Coordinates of C-alpha atoms in Angstrom, one line a residue:
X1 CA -3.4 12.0 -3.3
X2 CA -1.0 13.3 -0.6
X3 CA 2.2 10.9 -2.0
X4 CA 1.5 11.5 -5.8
X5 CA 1.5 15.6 -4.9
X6 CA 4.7 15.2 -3.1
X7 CA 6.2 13.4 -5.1
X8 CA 5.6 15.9 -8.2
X9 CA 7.1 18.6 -5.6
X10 CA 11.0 16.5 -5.9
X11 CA 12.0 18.5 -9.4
X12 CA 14.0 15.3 -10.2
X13 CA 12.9 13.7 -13.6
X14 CA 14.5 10.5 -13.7
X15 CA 13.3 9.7 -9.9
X16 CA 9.6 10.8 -11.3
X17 CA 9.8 8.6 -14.1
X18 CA 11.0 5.3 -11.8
X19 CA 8.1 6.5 -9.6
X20 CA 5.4 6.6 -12.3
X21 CA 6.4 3.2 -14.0
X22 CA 6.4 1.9 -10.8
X23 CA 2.5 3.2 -10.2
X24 CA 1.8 2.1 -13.5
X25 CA 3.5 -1.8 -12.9
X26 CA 0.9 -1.7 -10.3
X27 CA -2.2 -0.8 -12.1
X28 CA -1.1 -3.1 -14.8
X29 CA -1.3 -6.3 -12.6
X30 CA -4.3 -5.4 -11.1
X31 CA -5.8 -5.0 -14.5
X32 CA -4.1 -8.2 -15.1
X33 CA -5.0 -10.4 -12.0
X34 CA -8.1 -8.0 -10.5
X35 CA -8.0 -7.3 -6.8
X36 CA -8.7 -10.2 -5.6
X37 CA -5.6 -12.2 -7.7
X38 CA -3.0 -9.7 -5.6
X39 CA -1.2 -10.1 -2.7
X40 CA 1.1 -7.3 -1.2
X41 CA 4.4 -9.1 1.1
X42 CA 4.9 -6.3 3.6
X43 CA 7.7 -6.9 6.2
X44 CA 8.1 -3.2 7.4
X45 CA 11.1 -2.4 5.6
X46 CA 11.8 1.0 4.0
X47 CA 11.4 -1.4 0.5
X48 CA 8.0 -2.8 1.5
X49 CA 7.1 0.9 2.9
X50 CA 7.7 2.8 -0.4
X51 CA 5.4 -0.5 -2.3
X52 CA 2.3 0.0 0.7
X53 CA 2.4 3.8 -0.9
X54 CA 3.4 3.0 -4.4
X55 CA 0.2 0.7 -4.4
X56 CA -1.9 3.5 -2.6
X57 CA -1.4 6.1 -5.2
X58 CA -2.0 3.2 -8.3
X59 CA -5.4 2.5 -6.8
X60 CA -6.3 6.1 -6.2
X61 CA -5.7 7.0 -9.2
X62 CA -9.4 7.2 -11.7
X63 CA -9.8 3.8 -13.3
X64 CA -13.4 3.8 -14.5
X65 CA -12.5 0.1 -16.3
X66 CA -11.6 -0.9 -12.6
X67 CA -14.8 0.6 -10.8
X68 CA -16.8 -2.8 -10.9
X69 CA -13.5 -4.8 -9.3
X70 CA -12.9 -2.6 -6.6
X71 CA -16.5 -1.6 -5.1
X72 CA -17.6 -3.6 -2.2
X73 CA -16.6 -4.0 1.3
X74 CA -12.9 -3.7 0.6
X75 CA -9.8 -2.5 3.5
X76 CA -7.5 0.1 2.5
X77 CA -5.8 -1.6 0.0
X78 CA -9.1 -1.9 -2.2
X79 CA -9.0 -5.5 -1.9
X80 CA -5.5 -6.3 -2.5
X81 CA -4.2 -8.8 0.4
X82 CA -1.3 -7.9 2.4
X83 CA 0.3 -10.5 4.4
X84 CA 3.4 -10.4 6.5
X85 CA 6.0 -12.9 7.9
X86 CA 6.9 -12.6 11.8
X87 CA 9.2 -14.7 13.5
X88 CA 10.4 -14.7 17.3
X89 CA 13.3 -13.1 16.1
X90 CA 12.0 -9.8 14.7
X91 CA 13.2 -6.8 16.1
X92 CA 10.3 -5.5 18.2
X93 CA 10.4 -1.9 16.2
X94 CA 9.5 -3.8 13.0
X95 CA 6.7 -5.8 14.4
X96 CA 5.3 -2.1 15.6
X97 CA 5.6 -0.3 12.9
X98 CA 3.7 -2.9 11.0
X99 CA 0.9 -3.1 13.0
X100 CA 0.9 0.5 13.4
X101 CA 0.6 0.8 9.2
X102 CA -2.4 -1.5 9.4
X103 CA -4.3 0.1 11.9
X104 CA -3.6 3.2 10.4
X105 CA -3.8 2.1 6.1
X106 CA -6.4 -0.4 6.9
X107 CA -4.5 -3.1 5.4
X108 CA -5.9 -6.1 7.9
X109 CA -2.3 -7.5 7.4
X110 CA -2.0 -11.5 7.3
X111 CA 0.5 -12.6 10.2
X112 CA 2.2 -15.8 8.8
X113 CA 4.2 -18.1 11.2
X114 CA 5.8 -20.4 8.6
X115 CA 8.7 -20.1 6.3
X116 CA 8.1 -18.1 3.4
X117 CA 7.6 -21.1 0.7
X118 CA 4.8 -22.5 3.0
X119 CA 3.9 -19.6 3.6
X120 CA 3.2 -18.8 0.1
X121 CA 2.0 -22.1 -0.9
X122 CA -0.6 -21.8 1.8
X123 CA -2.0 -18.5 0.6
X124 CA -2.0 -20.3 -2.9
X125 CA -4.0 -22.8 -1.7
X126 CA -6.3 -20.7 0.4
X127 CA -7.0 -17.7 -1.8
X128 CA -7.9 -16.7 -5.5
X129 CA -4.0 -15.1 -5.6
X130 CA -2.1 -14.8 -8.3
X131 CA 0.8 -12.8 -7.6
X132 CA 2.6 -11.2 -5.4
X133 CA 4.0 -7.6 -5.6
X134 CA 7.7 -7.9 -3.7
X135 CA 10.0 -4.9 -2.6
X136 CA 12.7 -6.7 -4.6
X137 CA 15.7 -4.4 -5.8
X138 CA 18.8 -5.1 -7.8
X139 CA 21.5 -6.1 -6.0
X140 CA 19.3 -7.7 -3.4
X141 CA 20.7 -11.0 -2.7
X142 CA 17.6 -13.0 -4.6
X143 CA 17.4 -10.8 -7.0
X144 CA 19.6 -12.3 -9.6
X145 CA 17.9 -13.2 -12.9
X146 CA 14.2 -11.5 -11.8
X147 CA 12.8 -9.1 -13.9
X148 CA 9.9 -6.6 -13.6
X149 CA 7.1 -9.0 -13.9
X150 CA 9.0 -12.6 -13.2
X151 CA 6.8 -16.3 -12.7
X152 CA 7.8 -18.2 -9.7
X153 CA 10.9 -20.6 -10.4
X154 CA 9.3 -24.1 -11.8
X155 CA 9.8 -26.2 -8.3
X156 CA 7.1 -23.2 -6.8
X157 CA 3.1 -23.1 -7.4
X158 CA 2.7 -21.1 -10.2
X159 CA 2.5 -17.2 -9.7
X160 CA 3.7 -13.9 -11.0
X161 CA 6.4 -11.9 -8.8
X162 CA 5.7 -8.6 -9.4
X163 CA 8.9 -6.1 -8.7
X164 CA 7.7 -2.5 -9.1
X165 CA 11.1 -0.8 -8.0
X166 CA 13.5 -3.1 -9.4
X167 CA 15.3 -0.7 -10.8
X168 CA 15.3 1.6 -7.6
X169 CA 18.1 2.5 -5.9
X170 CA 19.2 2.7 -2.5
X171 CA 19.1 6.2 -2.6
X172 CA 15.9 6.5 -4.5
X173 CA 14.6 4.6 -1.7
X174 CA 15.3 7.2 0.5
X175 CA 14.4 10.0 -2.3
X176 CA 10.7 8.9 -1.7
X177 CA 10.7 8.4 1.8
X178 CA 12.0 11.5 2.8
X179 CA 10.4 13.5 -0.3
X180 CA 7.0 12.0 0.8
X181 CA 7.5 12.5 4.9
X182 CA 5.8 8.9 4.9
X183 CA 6.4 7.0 8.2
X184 CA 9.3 4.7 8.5
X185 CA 10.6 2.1 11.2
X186 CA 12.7 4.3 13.4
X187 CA 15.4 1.6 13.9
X188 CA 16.5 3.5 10.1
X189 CA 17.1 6.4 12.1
X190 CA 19.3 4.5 14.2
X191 CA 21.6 3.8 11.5
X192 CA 20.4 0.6 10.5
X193 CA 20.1 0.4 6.2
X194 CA 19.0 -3.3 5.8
X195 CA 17.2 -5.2 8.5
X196 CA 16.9 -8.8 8.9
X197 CA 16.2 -10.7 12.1
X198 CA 17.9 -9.1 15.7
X199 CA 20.3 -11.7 15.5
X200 CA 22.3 -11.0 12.0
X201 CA 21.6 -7.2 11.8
X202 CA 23.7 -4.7 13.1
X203 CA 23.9 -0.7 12.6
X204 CA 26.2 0.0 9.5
X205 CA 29.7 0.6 10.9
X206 CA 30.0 3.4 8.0
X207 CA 27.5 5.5 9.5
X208 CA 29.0 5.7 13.2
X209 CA 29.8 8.8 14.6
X210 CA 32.9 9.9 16.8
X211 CA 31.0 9.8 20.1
X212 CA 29.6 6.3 19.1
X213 CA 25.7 7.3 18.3
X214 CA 25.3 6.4 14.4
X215 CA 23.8 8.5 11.5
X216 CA 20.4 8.0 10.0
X217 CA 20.4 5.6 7.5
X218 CA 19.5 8.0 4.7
X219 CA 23.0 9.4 5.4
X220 CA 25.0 6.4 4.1
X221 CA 26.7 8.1 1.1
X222 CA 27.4 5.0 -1.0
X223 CA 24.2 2.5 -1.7
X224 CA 26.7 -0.7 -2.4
X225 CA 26.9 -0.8 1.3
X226 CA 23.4 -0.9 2.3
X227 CA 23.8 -4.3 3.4
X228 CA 27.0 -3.8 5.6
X229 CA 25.2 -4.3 8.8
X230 CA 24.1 -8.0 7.9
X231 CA 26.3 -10.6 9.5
X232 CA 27.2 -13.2 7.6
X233 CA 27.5 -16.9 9.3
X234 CA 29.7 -18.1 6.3
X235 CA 32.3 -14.6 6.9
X236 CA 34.9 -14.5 8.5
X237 CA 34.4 -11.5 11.0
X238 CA 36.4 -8.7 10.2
X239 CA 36.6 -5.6 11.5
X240 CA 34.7 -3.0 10.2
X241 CA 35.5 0.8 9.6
X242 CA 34.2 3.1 12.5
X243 CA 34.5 6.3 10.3
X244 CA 31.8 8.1 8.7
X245 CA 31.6 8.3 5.0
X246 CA 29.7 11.3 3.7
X247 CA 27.9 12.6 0.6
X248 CA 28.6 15.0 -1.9
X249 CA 27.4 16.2 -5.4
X250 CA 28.7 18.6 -8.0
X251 CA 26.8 20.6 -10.1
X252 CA 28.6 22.1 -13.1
X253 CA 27.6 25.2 -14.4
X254 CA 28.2 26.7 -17.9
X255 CA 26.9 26.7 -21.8
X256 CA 29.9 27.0 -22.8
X257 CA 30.8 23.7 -21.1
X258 CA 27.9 21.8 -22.6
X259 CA 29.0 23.3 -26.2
X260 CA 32.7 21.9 -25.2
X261 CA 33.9 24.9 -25.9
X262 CA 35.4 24.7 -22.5
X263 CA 37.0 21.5 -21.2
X264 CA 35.6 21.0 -17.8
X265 CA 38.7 20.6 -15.4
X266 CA 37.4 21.1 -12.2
X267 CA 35.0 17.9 -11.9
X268 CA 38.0 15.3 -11.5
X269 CA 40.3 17.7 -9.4
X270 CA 37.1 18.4 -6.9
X271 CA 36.1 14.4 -7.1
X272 CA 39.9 13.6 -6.5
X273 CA 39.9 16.7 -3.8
X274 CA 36.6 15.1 -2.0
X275 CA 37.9 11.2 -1.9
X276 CA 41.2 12.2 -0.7
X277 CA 39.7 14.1 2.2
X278 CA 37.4 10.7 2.6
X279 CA 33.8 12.1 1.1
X280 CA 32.4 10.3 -1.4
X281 CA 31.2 12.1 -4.7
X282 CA 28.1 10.6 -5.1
X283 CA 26.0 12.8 -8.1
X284 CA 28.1 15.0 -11.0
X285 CA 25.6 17.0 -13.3
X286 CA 26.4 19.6 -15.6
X287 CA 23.4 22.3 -16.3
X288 CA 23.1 25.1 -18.7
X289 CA 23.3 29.0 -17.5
X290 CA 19.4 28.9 -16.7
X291 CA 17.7 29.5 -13.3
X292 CA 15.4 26.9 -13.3
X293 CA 17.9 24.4 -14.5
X294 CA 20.2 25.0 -11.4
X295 CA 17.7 25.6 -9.1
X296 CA 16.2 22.0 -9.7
X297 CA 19.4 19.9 -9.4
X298 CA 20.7 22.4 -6.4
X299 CA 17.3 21.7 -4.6
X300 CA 16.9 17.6 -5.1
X301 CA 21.0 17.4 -4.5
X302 CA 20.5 19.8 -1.1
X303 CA 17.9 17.3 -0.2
X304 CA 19.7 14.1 -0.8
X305 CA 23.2 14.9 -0.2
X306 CA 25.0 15.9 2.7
X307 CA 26.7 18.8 0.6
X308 CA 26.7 20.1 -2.5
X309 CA 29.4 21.8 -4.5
X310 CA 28.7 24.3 -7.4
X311 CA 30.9 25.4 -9.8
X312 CA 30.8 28.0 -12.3
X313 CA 28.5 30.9 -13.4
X314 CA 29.5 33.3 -10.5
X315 CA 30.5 36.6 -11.8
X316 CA 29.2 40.4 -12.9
X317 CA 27.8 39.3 -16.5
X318 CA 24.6 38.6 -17.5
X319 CA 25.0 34.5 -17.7
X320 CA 26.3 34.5 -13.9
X321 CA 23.0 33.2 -12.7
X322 CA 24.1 30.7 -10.2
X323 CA 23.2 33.0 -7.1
X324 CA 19.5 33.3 -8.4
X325 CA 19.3 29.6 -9.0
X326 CA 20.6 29.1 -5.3
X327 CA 18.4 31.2 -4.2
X328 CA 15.1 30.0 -5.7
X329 CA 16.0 26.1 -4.7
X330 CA 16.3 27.3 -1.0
X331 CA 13.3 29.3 -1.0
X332 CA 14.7 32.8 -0.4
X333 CA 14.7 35.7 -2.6
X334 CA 18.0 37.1 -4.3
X335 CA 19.6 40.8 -2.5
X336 CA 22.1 42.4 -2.0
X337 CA 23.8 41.2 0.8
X338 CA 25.5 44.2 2.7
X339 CA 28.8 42.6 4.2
X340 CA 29.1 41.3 0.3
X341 CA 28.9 44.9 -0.7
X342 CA 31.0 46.7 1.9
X343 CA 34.4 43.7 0.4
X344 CA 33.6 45.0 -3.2
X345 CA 33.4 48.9 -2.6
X346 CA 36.8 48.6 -0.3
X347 CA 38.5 46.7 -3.2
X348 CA 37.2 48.7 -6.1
X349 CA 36.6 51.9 -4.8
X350 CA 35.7 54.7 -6.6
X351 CA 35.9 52.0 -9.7
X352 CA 33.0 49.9 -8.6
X353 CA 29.6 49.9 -11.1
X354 CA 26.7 48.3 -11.1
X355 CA 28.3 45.3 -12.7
X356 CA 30.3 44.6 -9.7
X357 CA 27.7 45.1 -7.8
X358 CA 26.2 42.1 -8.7
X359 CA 28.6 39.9 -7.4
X360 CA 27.3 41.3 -3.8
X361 CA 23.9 39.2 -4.5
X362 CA 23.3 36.2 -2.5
X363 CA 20.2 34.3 -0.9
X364 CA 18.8 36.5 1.2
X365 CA 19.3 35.0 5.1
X366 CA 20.8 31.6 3.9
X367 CA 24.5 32.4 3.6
X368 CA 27.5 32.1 5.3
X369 CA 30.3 34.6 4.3
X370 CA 34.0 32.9 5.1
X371 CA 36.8 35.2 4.7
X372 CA 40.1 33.9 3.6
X373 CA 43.7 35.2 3.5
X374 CA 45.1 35.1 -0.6
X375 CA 48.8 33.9 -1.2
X376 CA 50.3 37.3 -0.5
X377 CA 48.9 37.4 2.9
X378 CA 46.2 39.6 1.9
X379 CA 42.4 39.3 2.8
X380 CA 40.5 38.5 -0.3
X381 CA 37.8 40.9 -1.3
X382 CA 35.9 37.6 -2.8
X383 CA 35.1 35.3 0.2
X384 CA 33.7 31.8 0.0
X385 CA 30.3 31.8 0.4
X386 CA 28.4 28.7 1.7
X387 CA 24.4 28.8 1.3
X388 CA 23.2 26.0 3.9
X389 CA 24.6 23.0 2.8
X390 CA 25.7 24.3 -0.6
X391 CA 29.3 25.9 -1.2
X392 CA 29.0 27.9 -4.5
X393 CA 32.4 28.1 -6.2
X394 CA 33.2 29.9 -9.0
X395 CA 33.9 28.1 -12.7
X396 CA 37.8 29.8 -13.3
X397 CA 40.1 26.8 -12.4
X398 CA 42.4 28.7 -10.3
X399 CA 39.9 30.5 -8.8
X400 CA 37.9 27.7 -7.8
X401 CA 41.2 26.3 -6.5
X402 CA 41.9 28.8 -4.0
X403 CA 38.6 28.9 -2.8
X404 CA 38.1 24.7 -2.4
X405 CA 40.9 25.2 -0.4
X406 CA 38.6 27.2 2.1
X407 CA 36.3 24.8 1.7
X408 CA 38.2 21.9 2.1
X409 CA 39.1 23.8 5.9
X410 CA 35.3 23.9 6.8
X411 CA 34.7 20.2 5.9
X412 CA 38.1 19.2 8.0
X413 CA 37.4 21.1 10.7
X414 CA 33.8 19.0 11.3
X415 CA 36.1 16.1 11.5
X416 CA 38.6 14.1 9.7
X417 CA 37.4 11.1 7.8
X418 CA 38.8 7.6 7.4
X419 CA 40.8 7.7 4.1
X420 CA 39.7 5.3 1.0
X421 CA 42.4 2.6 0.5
X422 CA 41.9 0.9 -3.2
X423 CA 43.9 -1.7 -4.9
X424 CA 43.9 -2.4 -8.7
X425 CA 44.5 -6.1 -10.2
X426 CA 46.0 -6.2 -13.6
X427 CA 44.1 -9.0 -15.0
X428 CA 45.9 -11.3 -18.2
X429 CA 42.8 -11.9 -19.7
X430 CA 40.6 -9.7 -21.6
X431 CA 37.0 -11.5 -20.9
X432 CA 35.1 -10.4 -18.2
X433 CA 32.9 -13.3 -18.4
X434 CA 35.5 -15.8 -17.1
X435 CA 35.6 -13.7 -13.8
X436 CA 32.3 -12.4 -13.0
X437 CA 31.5 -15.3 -11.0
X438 CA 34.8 -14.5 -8.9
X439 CA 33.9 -11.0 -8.4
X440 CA 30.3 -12.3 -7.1
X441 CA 31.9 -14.3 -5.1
X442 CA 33.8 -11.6 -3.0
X443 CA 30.5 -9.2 -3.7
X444 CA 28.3 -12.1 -1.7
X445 CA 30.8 -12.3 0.7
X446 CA 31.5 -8.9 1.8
X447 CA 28.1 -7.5 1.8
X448 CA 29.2 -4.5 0.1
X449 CA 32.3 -3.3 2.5
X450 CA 34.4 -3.5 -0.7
X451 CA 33.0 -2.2 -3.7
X452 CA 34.1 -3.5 -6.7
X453 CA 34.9 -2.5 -10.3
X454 CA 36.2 -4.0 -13.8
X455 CA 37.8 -2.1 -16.6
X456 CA 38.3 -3.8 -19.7
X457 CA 41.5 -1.8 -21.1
X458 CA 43.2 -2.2 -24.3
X459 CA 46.6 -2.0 -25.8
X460 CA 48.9 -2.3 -22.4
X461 CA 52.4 -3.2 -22.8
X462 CA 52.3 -5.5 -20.0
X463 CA 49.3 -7.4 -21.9
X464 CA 46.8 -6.3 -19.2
X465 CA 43.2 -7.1 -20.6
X466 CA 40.7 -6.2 -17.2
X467 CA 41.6 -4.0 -14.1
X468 CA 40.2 -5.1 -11.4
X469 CA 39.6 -2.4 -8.6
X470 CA 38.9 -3.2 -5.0
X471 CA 38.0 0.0 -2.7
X472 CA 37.3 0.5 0.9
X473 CA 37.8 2.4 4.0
X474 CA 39.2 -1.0 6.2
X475 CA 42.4 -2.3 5.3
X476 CA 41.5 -5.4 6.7
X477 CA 38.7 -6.2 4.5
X478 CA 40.4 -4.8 1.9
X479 CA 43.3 -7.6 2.0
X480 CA 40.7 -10.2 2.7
X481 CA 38.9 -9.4 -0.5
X482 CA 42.0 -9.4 -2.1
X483 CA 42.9 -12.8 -0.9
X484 CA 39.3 -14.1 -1.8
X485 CA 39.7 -12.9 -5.2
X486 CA 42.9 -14.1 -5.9
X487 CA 41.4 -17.3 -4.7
X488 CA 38.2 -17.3 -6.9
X489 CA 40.0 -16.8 -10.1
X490 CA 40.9 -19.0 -12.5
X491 CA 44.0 -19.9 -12.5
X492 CA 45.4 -18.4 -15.7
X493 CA 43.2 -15.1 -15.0
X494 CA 45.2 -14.3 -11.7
X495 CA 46.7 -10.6 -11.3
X496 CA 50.2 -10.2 -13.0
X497 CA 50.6 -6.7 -11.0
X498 CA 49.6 -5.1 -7.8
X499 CA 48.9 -1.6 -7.4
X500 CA 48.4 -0.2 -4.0
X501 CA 46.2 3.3 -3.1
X502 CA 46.6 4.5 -6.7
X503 CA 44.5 7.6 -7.6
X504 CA 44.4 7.0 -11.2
X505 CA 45.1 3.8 -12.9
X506 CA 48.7 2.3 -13.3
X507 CA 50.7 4.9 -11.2
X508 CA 50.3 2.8 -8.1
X509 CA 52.9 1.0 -6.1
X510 CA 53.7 -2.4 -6.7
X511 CA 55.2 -5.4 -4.5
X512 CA 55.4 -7.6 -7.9
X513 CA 56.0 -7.2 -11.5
X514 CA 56.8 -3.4 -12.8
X515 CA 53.7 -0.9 -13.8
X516 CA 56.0 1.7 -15.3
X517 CA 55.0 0.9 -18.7
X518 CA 53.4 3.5 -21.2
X519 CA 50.1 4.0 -21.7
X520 CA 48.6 4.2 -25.0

C-alpha cells in the first residue's frame, strides 16, 4: 500500500514502531468487534486524517482470518462506518476537505447534526457498533485517564474508545503527514495547529511572520503549543507573542563520546547558544562514527526540523565520516569540492597530502561555503559549510565555537527572534502530588503559551523540595501564569524565592528571599 511504503521510506525507528502499533490497535479491534461493530469519528483534522490512513493500511494488510467479514458490498473503509459531526460553525475548509476524502476514500461519511453524546447514542441505537476509533492524543483536553483501548465512562451506553495514536505526538503527527504526502485541510498551512469551530480558533501567534502571513503549521517548533490558537471563554485575553519560534536538532557525532571517553560539551553550550538567540532545540541524538547511522538521523531531522546542527566527526582520519553521512541523507554523492580544495592547498602548500585532502569532500551541489575572518584578522582556511538546511560543525570544542559563531550570524541575519523569558519557583515542599492539580490548572488555562516544568531537587540550603519552571516568549502571559499559580497552590506550598530569566537553575535574580546559597 502507498502509506505503509512511505512510511518504511522515514528511517526513524521509534516513529515506525508508534506507526505499526498503531496499525496493529486497528486490526486488533476489528478482529475484536468485526467490521460491522466499528465506527471511525472523522472531523477533518490532521488527527482524524493520520486514523482514515492508519485504518486504510490495517485493512489492506492480508488477513486470511478476516476474509469472510470483509467480503460483500463494502465502501472504502471495508465496512467500517465513518461518521462525522458538522455544525453551522465549521470552518468551510474543514467541511471540504471532508467531503472531498469521502468522495475520494469512499468512506460514505455519516453527517450528524446533534451534539456528540446524542450523537453517539444514536448510532448505538441504530447500528450493530461497538466502538469507536477516536484521534485522541495525550495532552488533548479529554484525554485525561484514557488509555489505548478505554470503555465509555459509566453514565454513556456501553462502548470501547479505541485511541490508536495516543501516544503520538504533535510532531509525529506531522512526521506522517508530511512523510506520507497524504492530503490535509489547507487551513494547517495557514498556520492553524488545532481547529475547533471559526469562532474559538485562531492561527497560532507563534508561527506569524514579520510581514504578518503565518507559517505552516508543521513549522511550530514546540508541540506544547499546539493548542495556542484556541480561545478560551474562561481566559483572560492576553496578548500573545507575534515572533516566530523555530526548530532545531543536534546530532552528536563520535564513538568515543558513546564510550564516554569524551565528555560531550558542546550539546548544552549549542542548546544554551540556540535558546538565547530564541530557537528552540527540539531533538539531541548522539550516533556512532558510521554512515548509515548519521545519514538516518541527519535525513528524518532535515525533514522535520527547520535546521539541524552536526557536531563532530569532521576531519582527515579515517572515522571523519560525517561528510559521507550528509551526503547520502540528501541524496548526492560525496566529491571533492574545488573551492574546498583551492582553501587547503593555499594554507598547506607544498605540505598538503591526501589526508588533507579529504577535508575538501562535501555533498556534491548541496553546500554552501561561508568564509569567516579568525581572531587575528585572518581568513580561515576552514570555512563553515552549510549543506541545505544542515550546518556541519566540527566535534573540537573551540573549534566548533568559532565556527557556531558563523553560524549563529546566518541564523540572525534571517531575522531576530523574540527571546525566551522563564521564571523558576522554589517550592517548600518536596511532593509533587500536592501541586499537580495547580500546575493543570495554569496548563488548562493557557493552552500551552507557558510550558511548564517540575524538578524535584534535593539537599538545598534554603529547604527548596520542587522547582517550578514557567517559560515563554510573552511576558505578559508569563506573569499571569505566575499569578495563577501562586494562586492555585496550597497555601503552605507557595514559592519561598523568585528567580527571573535564569539560564540554569538558582543563578537567577530575585525580588524576595536570597538564592545565593550553595548547591550540593
Amino acid at each position: 500500500m502507498d502509506v505503509l511504503q512511505a512510511v518504511k521510506s522515514i528511517k526513524d525507528d521509534s516513529f515506525q514502531d508508534k506507526v505499526q502499533r498503531a496499525i496493529a490497535c486497528v486490526s486488533r479491534t476489528v478482529d475484536l468487534y468485526g467490521v460491522s461493530g466499528v465506527a471511525f469519528s472523522f472531523n477533518g483534522g490532521k488527527d482524524s486524517t493520520v486514523l482514515l490512513h492508519i485504518i486504510r493500511a490495517a485493512i489492506a494488510l492480508p488477513l486470511p482470518e478476516r476474509t469472510a467479514d470483509l467480503n460483500g458490498d463494502v465502501h472504502g473503509l471495508k465496512g467500517i462506518c465513518s461518521f462525522v459531526f458538522e455544525r453551522g460553525d465549521d470552518f468551510p475548509q474543514i467541511l471540504d476537505f471532508t467531503n472531498e476524502m469521502s468522495r475520494q476514500y469512499g468512506l460514505h461519511v455519516h453527517k450528524l447534526h446533534a451534539d456528540f453524546r446524542s450523537g453517539v447514542e444514536g448510532l448505538l441505537e441504530t447500528t450493530k457498533l461497538k466502538a469507536i476509533i477516536l484521534g485522541t492524543r495525550r495532552g488533548d483536553p479529554n484525554a485525561n485517564g484514557q488509555e489505548t483501548f478505554c470503555p465509555s465512562s459509566a453514565d454513556w451506553p456501553p462502548f470501547m474508545r479505541v485511541n490508536p495514536i495516543l501516544d503520538w505526538s504533535y510532531a509525529d503527527v506531522w512526521t506522517f503527514l508530511r512523510g506520507t504526502a497524504v492530503p490535509y485541510c489547507s487551513l494547517y498551512d495557514e498556520g492553524y495547529t488545532s481547529i475547533g469551530a471559526i469562532d474559538n480558533t485562531v492561527p497560532n501567534s507563534l508561527l506569524r511572520k514579520e510581514n504578518g502571513t503565518f507559517a505552516p503549521a508543521y513549522m511550530l517548533a514546540d508541540g506544547r503549543m499546539e493548542r495556542a490558537g484556541r480561545i478560551s471563554k474562561q481566559t483572560p485575553e492576553v496578548p500573545v507573542t507575534k515572533s516566530l519560534t523555530r526548530s532545531a536538532a543536534i546530532i552528536v557525532i563520535g564513538d568515543e563520546l558513546l564510550a564516554a571517553k569524551v565528555q560531550d560539551v558542546n550539546t548544552p553550550f549549542l542548546c544554551s547558544e540556540l535558546r538565547a538567540i530564541g530557537w528552540r532545540v527540539c531533538k539531541v541524538v548522539m550516533v556512532p562514527d558510521e554512515i548509515d547511522a548519521i545519514s538516518a538521523e541527519v535525513r528524518a531531522a532535515a525533514n522535520a526540523f527547520e535546521i539541524v546542527i552536526t557536531a563532530g566527526g569532521v576531519g582527515p582520519t579515517r572515522d571523519d565520516v560525517t561528510m559521507a553521512g550528509v551526503a547520502e541523507a540528501l541524496g548526492t554523492p560525496l566529491s571533492g569540492d574545488s573551492g574546498l580544495e583551492i582553501r587547503l592547498r593555499n594554507y598547506f602548500g607544498s605540505d598538503i597530502t591526501a589526508a588533507h585532502l579529504k577535508m575538501a569532500e562535501a555533498p556534491q551541489g548541496a553546500c554552501t561555503i561561508i568564509d569567516y575572518m579568525r581572531d587575528d584578522g585572518s581568513a580561515s582556511p576552514f570555512p563553515l559549510i552549510k549543506c541545505d538546511n544542515v550546518y556541519v560543525l566540527p566535534g573540537v570544542p573551540d573549534l566548533l565555537r568559532s565556527k557556531w559563531k558563523v553560524a549563529r550570524d546566518q541564523l540572525l541575519a534571517e531575522g531576530e527572534l523574540m527571546p525566551f523569558h522563564s521564571v523558576v519557583l522554589r517550592l517548600p515542599v518536596s511532593d509533587e502530588t500536592r501541586i499537580a492539580p495547580a500546575l493543570d490548572k495554569v496548563a488548562r488555562a493557557l493552552g500551552r503559551q507557558v510550558s511548564i516544568g517540575s524538578y524535584p531537587m534535593t539537599k538545598q540550603k534554603d529547604g527548596a523540595g520542587i522547582l517550578l519552571s514557567l517559560e515563554s516568549k510573552d511576558m505578559k502571559q508569563l506573569t499571569y501564569a505566575q499569578q495563577l499559580l501562586n494562586d492555585a497552590l496550597p497555601s503552605d506550598a507557595r514559592a519561598t524565592s523568585v528567580e527571573y530569566d535564569s539560564p540554569v537553575f538558582g543563578r537567577g535574580i530575585t525580588p524576595r528571599a536570597s538564592l545565593d546559597v550553595a548547591r550540593e
